[in-house]
Structures are given as structure tokens and as C-alpha cells.
Amino acid sequence: MTAITKSPRTTKPRAAPAAKVRRAGKPKIPKVGFVSLGCPKALVDSERIITRLRSEGYQIAADYDGVDVVVVNTCGFLNSAKEESLSAIGEAMAANGRVIVTGCLGVEEARILAEHPGVLAVTGPHQYEQVMEAVHQAVPPLHDPFIDLVPAEGFRLTPRHYAYLKISEGCNNACSFCIIPDLRGKLASRPANHVMTEAEKLVQAGVKELLVISQDTSAYGLDIKYATSPWKGAPLAARFLDLTTALGHLGAWVRLHYVYPYPHVDDIIPLMADGKILPYLDIPFQHASPRVLKAMRRPGNQDKTAARIAKWRKICPDLALRSTFIVGFPGETEEDFQMLLDWLQEARLNRVGCFKYEPVEGAKANDLAGAVPEDVKEERWHRFMAAQQEISRDILGTRIGRTIDVIIDEVDEEGALGRSKWDAPEIDGSVFLNGATELVAGQIVQAKIVHADEYDLWGEVA
Ligand code: SF4
């Protein structure tokens, strides 16, 4: 097996690694034609891509016949090299029609697409991951359970029917009580097509609910300037709205966690109203007093936030909001705390977690004056929880009589335990379906709600 290797300076072909021996009777091995142009640096890129392809079981072919897709690693050094690269792309398009372009000319995506609009994907130099993603999309690798120790969707520690989908690492904010930016660094977003490929594999493996997580989900893509990457034959921007929209097409429940309330969060509410993603937003508000929020170094206009929540609920009346708060933050007065309770009454959040402030080693908040005594923190925490319990009981009471979708988490001899669209696993409430022993985990059923308390719902399968 050889790759087709050409160079503006040498046309001497170079050998690709030997083919892996496969047992007879196996499904057809995916085949990639590889055209390598340009200098030794480009050649090393080609070797790396070919190594990855081979390690995933792809065959590398010396010609275009019978290959599932062709990768053209281009050169963009001189005009003559660019011309040769464009003509190599044209040759591969004419002979095969399924072409992925990478390498130095890849930075001139518009020029390539203008001349060869049918190209499947264009990536730049050293973008091995993006090339692999494009190949995976064009022709998925074979999963061979006899030799691959890792399932196609990777290892997971969650039940089979839901999975966490991490879209970025790190955080650009500087909340004074938090050391995550020091520990994990600045925001580092994954390319949109990496996220989508993982999400699609999870759904293909039986996942019914994707839980989108990161430190700062709505900042997604800011660090990579919302770069596009090819997904299903079109560029997909690494932007909160675009990614969320694409995830909404996978046919699974999509639940958004850790959404910082930037203005553009408003844009995704219509997706929730249209049923494309779950009507659920997990926004860690942390407090409501502008003074405390300022000390926390968090955005501080909770009046505006309450008005936004009201607007969101107008667009999507079924929207469930979950949040976390900190009581007893340094300098929090009784007046600040009362402001928080009043705001809670106004915002009427569906699910709330509350923490008593604890200093974290290395956090800036440790230098703040006005430490709140432990007994005061404790007392405020109980008042906060009691206020929220009432709100939650009221909201859950309005669910009685409604028929809703329930995803089943567990079944035992007494019945099934599931969740509504308004409840995330582990942190929110449950729907008890007593006697529904015939259900299985991962099933989504309709249930009529017959009873509620301040945390959970009880229903009958409709
Ligand atoms: S609390 Fe969240 S948003 Fe604030 S710095 Fe920490 S990780 Fe970032």
C-alpha cells in the first residue's frame, strides 16, 4: 500500500506503512486515498495523519479506485505550488468526488471552495485532529470488538442512557471565590465538529440525554474566535447558539449546564420553545445583592436578570431554571441576604442549590473583610432553603394533572424512577412511577402527574 505523494520539487512517491492483516469474513475495511504534496514538513504531517488512519484500521490506497475518500495534503508556498495543489484537488474530485483538503493551501479555504465547491472539508497545516474528524465523517472507522478495547463512543461512568458532553476547559472569568482559572487555565474550547462527532457517537451508542458541561458553557468558542469546522458537509461555527442548534438535531435530549448569563443566552430560548433542546437552563447566579456580586466579581444587575427571566418565560413558558447560590459571603449583611430572598421570590427558580461560603485556599475572596460568623451562615442557609422549598412546592403543584415525558433512570420490583425534562440527573428531583415494573432504563414514556411534594413528582404511565 502506498500513498500518492507528489511534490512541486520532487514527484518521487514515498511508501506508506504496511497494511494491517484482517481476518476473513469481516466487514469491508474503509479505504483512504492519500495525496501528499509539498515540503518535508508537509510530508511529516502526511505521515502523522496516515499513522493515525492506520492505527484506526483504515487502509491507505495508492490510487483513487475504490477508495471511500481522498485526502489531499496541499502545498501553498509558491504560486506554482498552489496551482499544482489546486490541480491535484481537481484530479481527485474528477476521479473520486469525495475529497478532504488539508495542508498549507488549506488557509485559503475560500479559494479552494470557489474552484472546487464539492470538497468535503478544508483544514490547515498541522490540523491532524480536524483531518481525522473529517475522515470519520466521510467514512467512519470500523469498530472491531476483537481488537479494539475501547467502544466507539469511549468509556463512560454514567448509565448507558445519559452522558456528559464537555465542550471546553478552563475559564476566562475571575470570580473571587474560585480558583478554577488558576487550576485549569483560560478557556479552551473544542472545535465544534469534535464535540458533534462525540455527541453523535454517544447517541448512536444509545445515549438518550446529552448533558452539556464546561466551566462556562455560554462562553464557548470565544477563545478560538468562533472558528468553523466542517460538519455534515457544511462549516459549523464554535458558537454557543450554533453548537446548541446542531446538538438539537441529533434526536437526543440536550440539557445545558453552567451557563453564565451573557446577553446572547437569550438567543437559545426559542430553541427550547420549539422543543429542539430541553427547556432547562442551569445558571449559577450565586447571589442577588449588587454589593455581594461585585465582591464576588460576578455580573451584578439582578433587576435586569429578573426581567430577562420573565422575558424567557414568555417565550418558553415551560422553561425550568436551576441555580446555585452562596450565603455568608464575606461582607454579606442582613440587608444583602434579604435582597437575595426577595429576588428568589421574584425569579421563582425551579431548582436551587445553596452553599455556605467556605474560603478556598488561594482564592482572592480570602482577603475580603467582613467574615460572616458560622452561626449566621447556618441560619441564613436554613432561611434560604425554607423559602425555596415553598417556591418549589408551588411550582411542582402546578404539574399535577399534566401528562409529561419521563426518562426512566432505574426500575426495581416496586416501580420505575425517572425524571422530567425539568430535572437533571443527580442534582434535581425525580418522577416516581409506582408499579411500572415493565419499563426499562433509558425509555422515555408519557406519564400523568398525580402528586407532588417540594422535590419530586409521582405519576402514572399514560
Ligand atoms: S466560578 Fe465559574 S465562572 Fe467564576 S471563575 Fe470559577 S469557573 Fe469561572
CSV table of C-alpha atoms and ligand atoms in Angstrom, one decimal:
chain,number,residue,atom,x,y,z
A,1,MET,CA,0.0,0.0,0.0
A,2,THR,CA,1.4,3.4,-0.8
A,3,ALA,CA,0.2,7.0,-0.5
A,4,ILE,CA,0.1,9.1,-3.7
A,5,THR,CA,2.9,11.5,-2.9
A,6,LYS,CA,3.8,14.4,-5.1
A,7,SER,CA,5.9,17.5,-4.5
A,8,PRO,CA,6.4,20.6,-6.6
A,9,ARG,CA,10.1,19.9,-6.2
A,10,THR,CA,10.1,16.1,-6.3
A,11,THR,CA,7.5,13.7,-7.6
A,12,LYS,CA,9.2,10.6,-6.1
A,13,PRO,CA,6.5,8.5,-4.4
A,14,ARG,CA,7.1,7.6,-0.8
A,15,ALA,CA,5.8,4.4,0.8
A,16,ALA,CA,3.0,4.4,3.4
A,17,PRO,CA,3.2,1.8,6.2
A,18,ALA,CA,2.2,-1.8,5.5
A,19,ALA,CA,-1.5,-2.8,5.8
A,20,LYS,CA,-2.8,-4.4,8.9
A,21,VAL,CA,-3.9,-8.0,8.3
A,22,ARG,CA,-7.6,-8.6,8.9
A,23,ARG,CA,-9.4,-11.8,9.4
A,24,ALA,CA,-11.7,-13.1,6.6
A,25,GLY,CA,-15.4,-12.5,6.8
A,26,LYS,CA,-15.0,-9.1,8.4
A,27,PRO,CA,-16.9,-6.0,7.1
A,28,LYS,CA,-15.3,-4.0,4.3
A,29,ILE,CA,-12.3,-2.1,5.5
A,30,PRO,CA,-12.6,1.7,4.9
A,31,LYS,CA,-10.0,2.9,2.4
A,32,VAL,CA,-8.5,6.3,2.1
A,33,GLY,CA,-6.6,7.6,-0.9
A,34,PHE,CA,-3.8,10.0,0.2
A,35,VAL,CA,-2.1,12.6,-2.0
A,36,SER,CA,0.9,14.2,-0.3
A,37,LEU,CA,2.3,17.4,-1.8
A,38,GLY,CA,5.0,19.9,-0.7
A,39,CYS,CA,8.0,20.1,1.6
A,40,PRO,CA,9.3,17.7,4.2
A,41,LYS,CA,7.2,19.5,6.9
A,42,ALA,CA,4.1,18.7,4.9
A,43,LEU,CA,5.4,15.2,4.4
A,44,VAL,CA,5.7,14.7,8.2
A,45,ASP,CA,2.1,16.0,8.5
A,46,SER,CA,1.1,13.3,6.0
A,47,GLU,CA,3.0,10.6,7.9
A,48,ARG,CA,1.2,11.6,11.1
A,49,ILE,CA,-2.2,11.6,9.5
A,50,ILE,CA,-1.5,8.3,7.8
A,51,THR,CA,-0.3,6.8,11.1
A,52,ARG,CA,-3.5,7.8,12.8
A,53,LEU,CA,-5.6,6.5,9.9
A,54,ARG,CA,-3.7,3.2,10.0
A,55,SER,CA,-4.0,2.9,13.8
A,56,GLU,CA,-7.7,3.2,13.4
A,57,GLY,CA,-7.9,0.4,10.9
A,58,TYR,CA,-8.1,2.5,7.6
A,59,GLN,CA,-6.3,1.2,4.5
A,60,ILE,CA,-4.2,3.7,2.6
A,61,ALA,CA,-4.6,3.3,-1.2
A,62,ALA,CA,-2.1,4.2,-3.9
A,63,ASP,CA,-4.8,5.3,-6.3
A,64,TYR,CA,-8.3,6.7,-6.4
A,65,ASP,CA,-10.1,3.5,-7.5
A,66,GLY,CA,-12.4,2.0,-4.9
A,67,VAL,CA,-11.3,4.4,-2.1
A,68,ASP,CA,-14.0,5.8,0.1
A,69,VAL,CA,-12.5,9.2,0.4
A,70,VAL,CA,-9.3,11.0,-0.8
A,71,VAL,CA,-7.2,13.3,1.5
A,72,VAL,CA,-5.1,15.9,-0.4
A,73,ASN,CA,-2.3,17.4,1.7
A,74,THR,CA,-1.5,20.6,-0.2
A,75,CYS,CA,1.4,23.0,-0.5
A,76,GLY,CA,0.9,26.8,-0.6
A,77,PHE,CA,4.5,28.0,-0.6
A,78,LEU,CA,4.8,29.4,-4.2
A,79,ASN,CA,2.1,30.3,-6.7
A,80,SER,CA,3.2,27.3,-8.8
A,81,ALA,CA,2.8,25.1,-5.8
A,82,LYS,CA,-0.7,26.5,-5.1
A,83,GLU,CA,-1.6,25.8,-8.8
A,84,GLU,CA,-0.3,22.2,-8.5
A,85,SER,CA,-2.3,21.7,-5.3
A,86,LEU,CA,-5.5,23.0,-6.9
A,87,SER,CA,-5.0,20.8,-9.9
A,88,ALA,CA,-4.4,17.8,-7.6
A,89,ILE,CA,-7.6,18.5,-5.8
A,90,GLY,CA,-9.4,18.8,-9.2
A,91,GLU,CA,-7.9,15.4,-10.3
A,92,ALA,CA,-9.1,13.7,-7.1
A,93,MET,CA,-12.5,15.3,-7.4
A,94,ALA,CA,-12.8,14.1,-11.0
A,95,ALA,CA,-11.6,10.6,-10.2
A,96,ASN,CA,-13.4,10.1,-6.9
A,97,GLY,CA,-15.5,13.1,-5.9
A,98,ARG,CA,-15.1,12.7,-2.1
A,99,VAL,CA,-12.1,14.9,-1.2
A,100,ILE,CA,-10.8,16.3,2.0
A,101,VAL,CA,-8.2,19.0,1.7
A,102,THR,CA,-5.5,19.8,4.3
A,103,GLY,CA,-2.1,21.4,4.5
A,104,CYS,CA,-0.7,24.9,3.7
A,105,LEU,CA,-3.2,25.8,1.0
A,106,GLY,CA,-6.0,25.0,3.4
A,107,VAL,CA,-5.6,28.5,4.9
A,108,GLU,CA,-7.1,29.7,1.6
A,109,GLU,CA,-10.4,27.9,2.1
A,110,ALA,CA,-12.4,30.3,0.1
A,111,ARG,CA,-10.2,29.9,-3.0
A,112,ILE,CA,-10.3,26.1,-2.8
A,113,LEU,CA,-14.1,26.1,-2.4
A,114,ALA,CA,-14.5,28.6,-5.2
A,115,GLU,CA,-12.6,26.3,-7.6
A,116,HIS,CA,-13.9,23.0,-6.2
A,117,PRO,CA,-17.2,23.6,-4.4
A,118,GLY,CA,-17.8,19.9,-3.8
A,119,VAL,CA,-14.8,19.4,-1.5
A,120,LEU,CA,-16.0,17.8,1.8
A,121,ALA,CA,-13.7,19.6,4.2
A,122,VAL,CA,-10.8,22.0,4.2
A,123,THR,CA,-8.3,22.2,7.1
A,124,GLY,CA,-5.0,23.9,7.5
A,125,PRO,CA,-1.4,22.7,8.2
A,126,HIS,CA,-0.8,20.6,11.3
A,127,GLN,CA,-4.6,20.2,11.9
A,128,TYR,CA,-4.4,16.4,12.4
A,129,GLU,CA,-7.4,16.2,14.6
A,130,GLN,CA,-9.6,18.1,12.2
A,131,VAL,CA,-8.5,15.9,9.3
A,132,MET,CA,-9.3,12.8,11.3
A,133,GLU,CA,-12.7,14.2,12.2
A,134,ALA,CA,-13.4,14.9,8.5
A,135,VAL,CA,-12.3,11.4,7.6
A,136,HIS,CA,-14.5,10.0,10.4
A,137,GLN,CA,-17.5,11.9,9.0
A,138,ALA,CA,-16.8,10.8,5.4
A,139,VAL,CA,-16.2,7.2,6.3
A,140,PRO,CA,-16.4,6.1,9.9
A,141,PRO,CA,-13.7,3.7,11.2
A,142,LEU,CA,-14.7,0.1,11.7
A,143,HIS,CA,-15.1,-0.9,15.3
A,144,ASP,CA,-13.7,-4.3,15.7
A,145,PRO,CA,-14.6,-5.8,19.1
A,146,PHE,CA,-11.9,-8.4,18.7
A,147,ILE,CA,-9.1,-5.9,18.6
A,148,ASP,CA,-10.5,-2.6,19.8
A,149,LEU,CA,-10.6,-2.5,23.6
A,150,VAL,CA,-12.4,0.9,23.6
A,151,PRO,CA,-16.0,1.1,22.4
A,152,ALA,CA,-16.6,3.5,19.6
A,153,GLU,CA,-18.2,6.1,22.0
A,154,GLY,CA,-15.4,5.7,24.6
A,155,PHE,CA,-15.6,4.7,28.2
A,156,ARG,CA,-18.3,6.3,30.4
A,157,LEU,CA,-19.1,6.1,34.1
A,158,THR,CA,-22.7,7.3,33.7
A,159,PRO,CA,-25.6,4.9,33.0
A,160,ARG,CA,-26.0,4.0,29.3
A,161,HIS,CA,-28.8,6.4,28.6
A,162,TYR,CA,-27.2,9.7,29.6
A,163,ALA,CA,-23.8,11.2,29.1
A,164,TYR,CA,-21.9,14.4,29.9
A,165,LEU,CA,-20.5,16.2,26.9
A,166,LYS,CA,-17.7,18.6,27.8
A,167,ILE,CA,-17.4,21.4,25.2
A,168,SER,CA,-14.5,23.4,26.7
A,169,GLU,CA,-12.0,23.5,29.5
A,170,GLY,CA,-10.9,26.4,31.7
A,171,CYS,CA,-12.5,29.8,32.3
A,172,ASN,CA,-11.8,33.5,31.5
A,173,ASN,CA,-13.7,34.8,34.4
A,174,ALA,CA,-12.2,35.8,37.8
A,175,CYS,CA,-14.8,35.1,40.4
A,176,SER,CA,-13.2,36.0,43.7
A,177,PHE,CA,-14.2,32.8,45.5
A,178,CYS,CA,-13.0,30.4,42.8
A,179,ILE,CA,-9.5,29.1,41.8
A,180,ILE,CA,-10.6,27.1,38.7
A,181,PRO,CA,-9.0,29.5,36.3
A,182,ASP,CA,-5.7,29.0,38.2
A,183,LEU,CA,-6.1,25.3,38.2
A,184,ARG,CA,-7.4,24.7,34.7
A,185,GLY,CA,-6.3,27.8,32.9
A,186,LYS,CA,-8.0,30.0,30.4
A,187,LEU,CA,-11.0,29.0,28.3
A,188,ALA,CA,-10.0,26.3,25.8
A,189,SER,CA,-12.9,25.4,23.5
A,190,ARG,CA,-13.1,22.2,21.5
A,191,PRO,CA,-13.7,22.5,17.7
A,192,ALA,CA,-17.4,22.3,17.0
A,193,ASN,CA,-17.0,19.2,14.9
A,194,HIS,CA,-15.1,17.4,17.6
A,195,VAL,CA,-18.0,18.0,20.0
A,196,MET,CA,-20.5,17.0,17.4
A,197,THR,CA,-18.7,13.8,16.5
A,198,GLU,CA,-18.5,12.7,20.1
A,199,ALA,CA,-22.2,13.6,20.6
A,200,GLU,CA,-23.2,11.7,17.5
A,201,LYS,CA,-21.3,8.6,18.6
A,202,LEU,CA,-22.9,8.8,22.1
A,203,VAL,CA,-26.4,8.9,20.5
A,204,GLN,CA,-25.5,6.1,18.2
A,205,ALA,CA,-24.4,4.1,21.2
A,206,GLY,CA,-27.8,4.5,22.9
A,207,VAL,CA,-27.5,7.8,24.8
A,208,LYS,CA,-30.9,9.5,25.1
A,209,GLU,CA,-29.8,12.6,27.0
A,210,LEU,CA,-26.7,14.7,26.5
A,211,LEU,CA,-25.7,16.9,29.4
A,212,VAL,CA,-23.6,19.8,28.0
A,213,ILE,CA,-20.9,20.9,30.5
A,214,SER,CA,-17.9,23.1,30.9
A,215,GLN,CA,-16.8,25.8,33.4
A,216,ASP,CA,-18.5,28.5,31.3
A,217,THR,CA,-20.8,26.9,28.7
A,218,SER,CA,-22.1,30.1,27.1
A,219,ALA,CA,-18.5,31.5,26.5
A,220,TYR,CA,-18.0,28.5,24.2
A,221,GLY,CA,-15.8,29.4,21.2
A,222,LEU,CA,-14.7,32.9,22.3
A,223,ASP,CA,-11.0,31.7,22.6
A,224,ILE,CA,-10.9,30.2,19.1
A,225,LYS,CA,-12.8,33.2,17.6
A,226,TYR,CA,-15.8,31.0,16.9
A,227,ALA,CA,-13.8,29.1,14.3
A,228,THR,CA,-15.7,27.0,11.9
A,229,SER,CA,-15.0,23.3,11.3
A,230,PRO,CA,-16.7,21.0,8.8
A,231,TRP,CA,-19.7,19.1,10.0
A,232,LYS,CA,-22.0,17.2,7.7
A,233,GLY,CA,-20.7,18.9,4.6
A,234,ALA,CA,-21.0,22.5,5.9
A,235,PRO,CA,-19.0,24.7,8.2
A,236,LEU,CA,-20.2,24.7,11.8
A,237,ALA,CA,-19.1,27.7,14.0
A,238,ALA,CA,-17.8,27.1,17.5
A,239,ARG,CA,-20.5,29.4,18.8
A,240,PHE,CA,-23.0,28.6,21.7
A,241,LEU,CA,-26.1,29.1,19.5
A,242,ASP,CA,-24.7,27.2,16.5
A,243,LEU,CA,-23.5,24.3,18.6
A,244,THR,CA,-26.7,24.0,20.6
A,245,THR,CA,-28.7,24.1,17.4
A,246,ALA,CA,-26.6,21.3,15.8
A,247,LEU,CA,-26.9,19.2,19.0
A,248,GLY,CA,-30.6,19.7,18.9
A,249,HIS,CA,-30.7,17.8,15.5
A,250,LEU,CA,-29.2,14.6,17.0
A,251,GLY,CA,-32.5,13.3,18.3
A,252,ALA,CA,-31.5,13.2,22.0
A,253,TRP,CA,-32.5,15.3,24.9
A,254,VAL,CA,-29.9,18.2,25.2
A,255,ARG,CA,-29.6,19.8,28.6
A,256,LEU,CA,-27.4,22.9,29.2
A,257,HIS,CA,-25.4,23.3,32.4
A,258,TYR,CA,-23.1,26.1,33.8
A,259,VAL,CA,-24.5,28.8,31.5
A,260,TYR,CA,-23.1,32.2,32.6
A,261,PRO,CA,-25.9,34.7,31.9
A,262,TYR,CA,-24.3,36.6,29.0
A,263,PRO,CA,-26.8,38.6,26.8
A,264,HIS,CA,-26.5,36.0,23.9
A,265,VAL,CA,-28.1,33.3,26.1
A,266,ASP,CA,-31.4,35.0,25.1
A,267,ASP,CA,-30.9,33.5,21.6
A,268,ILE,CA,-31.2,29.9,22.6
A,269,ILE,CA,-34.6,30.3,24.4
A,270,PRO,CA,-36.6,29.9,21.1
A,271,LEU,CA,-34.8,26.5,20.6
A,272,MET,CA,-36.3,25.5,23.9
A,273,ALA,CA,-39.7,26.8,23.0
A,274,ASP,CA,-39.5,24.8,19.7
A,275,GLY,CA,-38.6,21.6,21.6
A,276,LYS,CA,-35.2,21.4,19.9
A,277,ILE,CA,-33.3,21.3,23.2
A,278,LEU,CA,-34.7,20.8,26.7
A,279,PRO,CA,-36.4,23.8,28.4
A,280,TYR,CA,-33.8,23.8,31.1
A,281,LEU,CA,-31.0,26.3,32.0
A,282,ASP,CA,-28.5,25.8,34.8
A,283,ILE,CA,-27.2,29.3,35.6
A,284,PRO,CA,-25.1,29.7,38.7
A,285,PHE,CA,-26.4,33.2,39.8
A,286,GLN,CA,-24.5,32.9,43.2
A,287,HIS,CA,-26.3,36.0,44.8
A,288,ALA,CA,-28.7,38.8,44.1
A,289,SER,CA,-27.2,41.7,46.0
A,290,PRO,CA,-25.2,44.0,43.7
A,291,ARG,CA,-22.8,44.7,46.5
A,292,VAL,CA,-22.1,41.0,47.1
A,293,LEU,CA,-22.0,40.2,43.4
A,294,LYS,CA,-19.4,43.0,43.0
A,295,ALA,CA,-17.3,41.5,45.8
A,296,MET,CA,-17.7,38.1,44.0
A,297,ARG,CA,-16.6,39.7,40.8
A,298,ARG,CA,-19.8,38.5,39.1
A,299,PRO,CA,-22.1,40.4,36.7
A,300,GLY,CA,-24.3,42.5,39.1
A,301,ASN,CA,-27.6,43.7,37.7
A,302,GLN,CA,-30.1,41.2,39.2
A,303,ASP,CA,-33.1,43.5,38.4
A,304,LYS,CA,-32.2,43.2,34.7
A,305,THR,CA,-31.8,39.4,35.2
A,306,ALA,CA,-35.2,39.1,36.7
A,307,ALA,CA,-36.7,40.9,33.8
A,308,ARG,CA,-34.8,38.7,31.4
A,309,ILE,CA,-36.1,35.6,33.1
A,310,ALA,CA,-39.6,36.9,32.8
A,311,LYS,CA,-39.0,37.5,29.0
A,312,TRP,CA,-37.6,34.0,28.6
A,313,ARG,CA,-40.7,32.5,30.3
A,314,LYS,CA,-42.9,34.5,27.9
A,315,ILE,CA,-41.1,32.8,25.0
A,316,CYS,CA,-40.8,29.4,26.7
A,317,PRO,CA,-43.4,29.1,29.5
A,318,ASP,CA,-42.1,25.6,30.4
A,319,LEU,CA,-38.6,26.8,31.0
A,320,ALA,CA,-37.0,25.3,34.2
A,321,LEU,CA,-34.2,27.3,35.8
A,322,ARG,CA,-31.7,25.8,38.1
A,323,SER,CA,-29.1,27.8,40.0
A,324,THR,CA,-26.7,27.7,42.9
A,325,PHE,CA,-26.1,30.4,45.5
A,326,ILE,CA,-23.6,31.2,48.2
A,327,VAL,CA,-24.8,32.6,51.5
A,328,GLY,CA,-22.5,34.1,54.1
A,329,PHE,CA,-20.0,35.5,51.6
A,330,PRO,CA,-17.6,38.0,53.3
A,331,GLY,CA,-19.3,41.3,53.8
A,332,GLU,CA,-22.8,39.9,53.3
A,333,THR,CA,-25.2,41.9,55.5
A,334,GLU,CA,-28.7,41.0,56.6
A,335,GLU,CA,-29.9,43.6,54.1
A,336,ASP,CA,-27.9,41.8,51.3
A,337,PHE,CA,-29.3,38.5,52.4
A,338,GLN,CA,-32.9,39.8,52.4
A,339,MET,CA,-32.3,41.2,48.9
A,340,LEU,CA,-31.4,37.6,47.9
A,341,LEU,CA,-34.6,36.2,49.4
A,342,ASP,CA,-36.7,38.9,47.8
A,343,TRP,CA,-35.1,38.2,44.4
A,344,LEU,CA,-35.7,34.4,44.9
A,345,GLN,CA,-39.4,35.2,45.4
A,346,GLU,CA,-39.4,37.2,42.2
A,347,ALA,CA,-37.4,34.9,40.0
A,348,ARG,CA,-39.2,31.7,41.2
A,349,LEU,CA,-36.4,29.4,40.1
A,350,ASN,CA,-37.3,25.7,39.8
A,351,ARG,CA,-34.3,24.1,41.4
A,352,VAL,CA,-31.8,25.7,43.6
A,353,GLY,CA,-28.6,24.6,45.4
A,354,CYS,CA,-27.2,26.7,48.3
A,355,PHE,CA,-23.8,26.6,49.8
A,356,LYS,CA,-22.5,28.3,53.0
A,357,TYR,CA,-19.4,30.3,52.0
A,358,GLU,CA,-16.1,28.5,52.7
A,359,PRO,CA,-12.7,30.0,52.0
A,360,VAL,CA,-10.8,28.2,49.3
A,361,GLU,CA,-7.0,28.3,49.5
A,362,GLY,CA,-5.6,30.7,47.0
A,363,ALA,CA,-8.9,32.5,46.3
A,364,LYS,CA,-9.0,36.3,46.2
A,365,ALA,CA,-12.1,36.4,48.5
A,366,ASN,CA,-9.9,35.3,51.4
A,367,ASP,CA,-8.6,38.8,51.6
A,368,LEU,CA,-12.0,40.4,51.9
A,369,ALA,CA,-13.1,41.9,55.2
A,370,GLY,CA,-16.4,41.1,57.0
A,371,ALA,CA,-16.2,37.4,57.5
A,372,VAL,CA,-19.7,36.2,58.4
A,373,PRO,CA,-19.9,34.1,61.6
A,374,GLU,CA,-20.7,30.4,61.1
A,375,ASP,CA,-23.9,30.5,63.1
A,376,VAL,CA,-25.2,33.4,60.9
A,377,LYS,CA,-24.3,31.5,57.8
A,378,GLU,CA,-26.1,28.4,59.1
A,379,GLU,CA,-29.2,30.5,60.0
A,380,ARG,CA,-29.3,32.2,56.6
A,381,TRP,CA,-28.8,28.9,54.8
A,382,HIS,CA,-31.9,27.4,56.6
A,383,ARG,CA,-34.0,30.5,55.8
A,384,PHE,CA,-32.9,30.4,52.2
A,385,MET,CA,-33.8,26.7,51.9
A,386,ALA,CA,-37.1,27.1,53.5
A,387,ALA,CA,-38.0,29.9,51.1
A,388,GLN,CA,-37.0,27.9,48.1
A,389,GLN,CA,-38.9,24.8,49.4
A,390,GLU,CA,-42.1,26.8,49.3
A,391,ILE,CA,-41.4,28.1,45.8
A,392,SER,CA,-40.6,24.6,44.6
A,393,ARG,CA,-43.7,23.1,46.2
A,394,ASP,CA,-45.8,25.7,44.4
A,395,ILE,CA,-44.2,25.1,41.1
A,396,LEU,CA,-44.4,21.3,41.3
A,397,GLY,CA,-48.0,21.5,42.4
A,398,THR,CA,-48.8,23.1,39.1
A,399,ARG,CA,-47.5,19.9,37.3
A,400,ILE,CA,-50.4,17.8,38.8
A,401,GLY,CA,-52.8,16.7,36.1
A,402,ARG,CA,-50.3,17.3,33.3
A,403,THR,CA,-49.0,14.5,31.1
A,404,ILE,CA,-45.3,14.8,30.6
A,405,ASP,CA,-42.3,12.9,29.1
A,406,VAL,CA,-40.3,11.0,31.7
A,407,ILE,CA,-36.9,9.4,31.0
A,408,ILE,CA,-36.5,6.3,33.1
A,409,ASP,CA,-33.4,6.0,35.2
A,410,GLU,CA,-34.0,2.9,37.3
A,411,VAL,CA,-36.5,0.1,37.6
A,412,ASP,CA,-37.0,-2.2,40.6
A,413,GLU,CA,-39.7,-4.5,41.9
A,414,GLU,CA,-41.7,-1.5,43.2
A,415,GLY,CA,-41.7,0.5,40.0
A,416,ALA,CA,-39.7,2.9,37.9
A,417,LEU,CA,-37.8,6.1,38.9
A,418,GLY,CA,-37.4,8.7,36.2
A,419,ARG,CA,-37.0,12.4,35.5
A,420,SER,CA,-38.9,15.1,33.7
A,421,LYS,CA,-37.4,17.4,31.1
A,422,TRP,CA,-37.1,19.9,34.0
A,423,ASP,CA,-34.8,17.7,36.1
A,424,ALA,CA,-31.1,16.8,35.6
A,425,PRO,CA,-29.7,13.5,36.9
A,426,GLU,CA,-28.1,13.5,40.4
A,427,ILE,CA,-28.9,17.2,41.3
A,428,ASP,CA,-32.7,17.7,40.7
A,429,GLY,CA,-35.9,15.8,41.5
A,430,SER,CA,-37.4,12.6,40.3
A,431,VAL,CA,-40.7,11.3,38.9
A,432,PHE,CA,-41.8,8.1,40.7
A,433,LEU,CA,-43.9,5.7,38.6
A,434,ASN,CA,-45.0,3.2,41.2
A,435,GLY,CA,-45.9,-0.2,39.8
A,436,ALA,CA,-44.4,0.5,36.4
A,437,THR,CA,-42.1,-2.5,36.7
A,438,GLU,CA,-42.2,-3.3,33.0
A,439,LEU,CA,-40.2,-0.2,32.0
A,440,VAL,CA,-36.5,-0.2,31.3
A,441,ALA,CA,-33.8,2.4,32.0
A,442,GLY,CA,-33.4,4.8,29.1
A,443,GLN,CA,-37.0,4.5,27.9
A,444,ILE,CA,-38.9,7.8,27.5
A,445,VAL,CA,-42.6,7.4,28.5
A,446,GLN,CA,-45.5,9.7,28.9
A,447,ALA,CA,-46.9,9.9,32.4
A,448,LYS,CA,-49.7,11.7,34.0
A,449,ILE,CA,-48.6,13.5,37.2
A,450,VAL,CA,-50.9,12.7,40.2
A,451,HIS,CA,-49.0,14.0,43.2
A,452,ALA,CA,-46.1,16.4,44.0
A,453,ASP,CA,-44.1,17.5,47.1
A,454,GLU,CA,-41.4,20.1,47.3
A,455,TYR,CA,-38.8,18.0,45.5
A,456,ASP,CA,-40.4,15.2,43.5
A,457,LEU,CA,-43.4,14.2,41.3
A,458,TRP,CA,-45.5,11.0,41.3
A,459,GLY,CA,-47.1,9.8,38.1
A,460,GLU,CA,-48.9,7.1,36.2
A,461,VAL,CA,-47.8,5.8,32.8
A,462,ALA,CA,-50.2,7.3,30.3
B,1,SF4,S1,-17.0,30.3,39.4
B,1,SF4,FE1,-17.2,29.5,37.3
B,1,SF4,S2,-17.3,31.4,36.0
B,1,SF4,FE2,-16.4,32.0,38.0
B,1,SF4,S3,-14.2,31.8,37.8
B,1,SF4,FE3,-14.9,29.9,38.6
B,1,SF4,S4,-15.2,28.6,36.9
B,1,SF4,FE4,-15.1,30.6,36.1
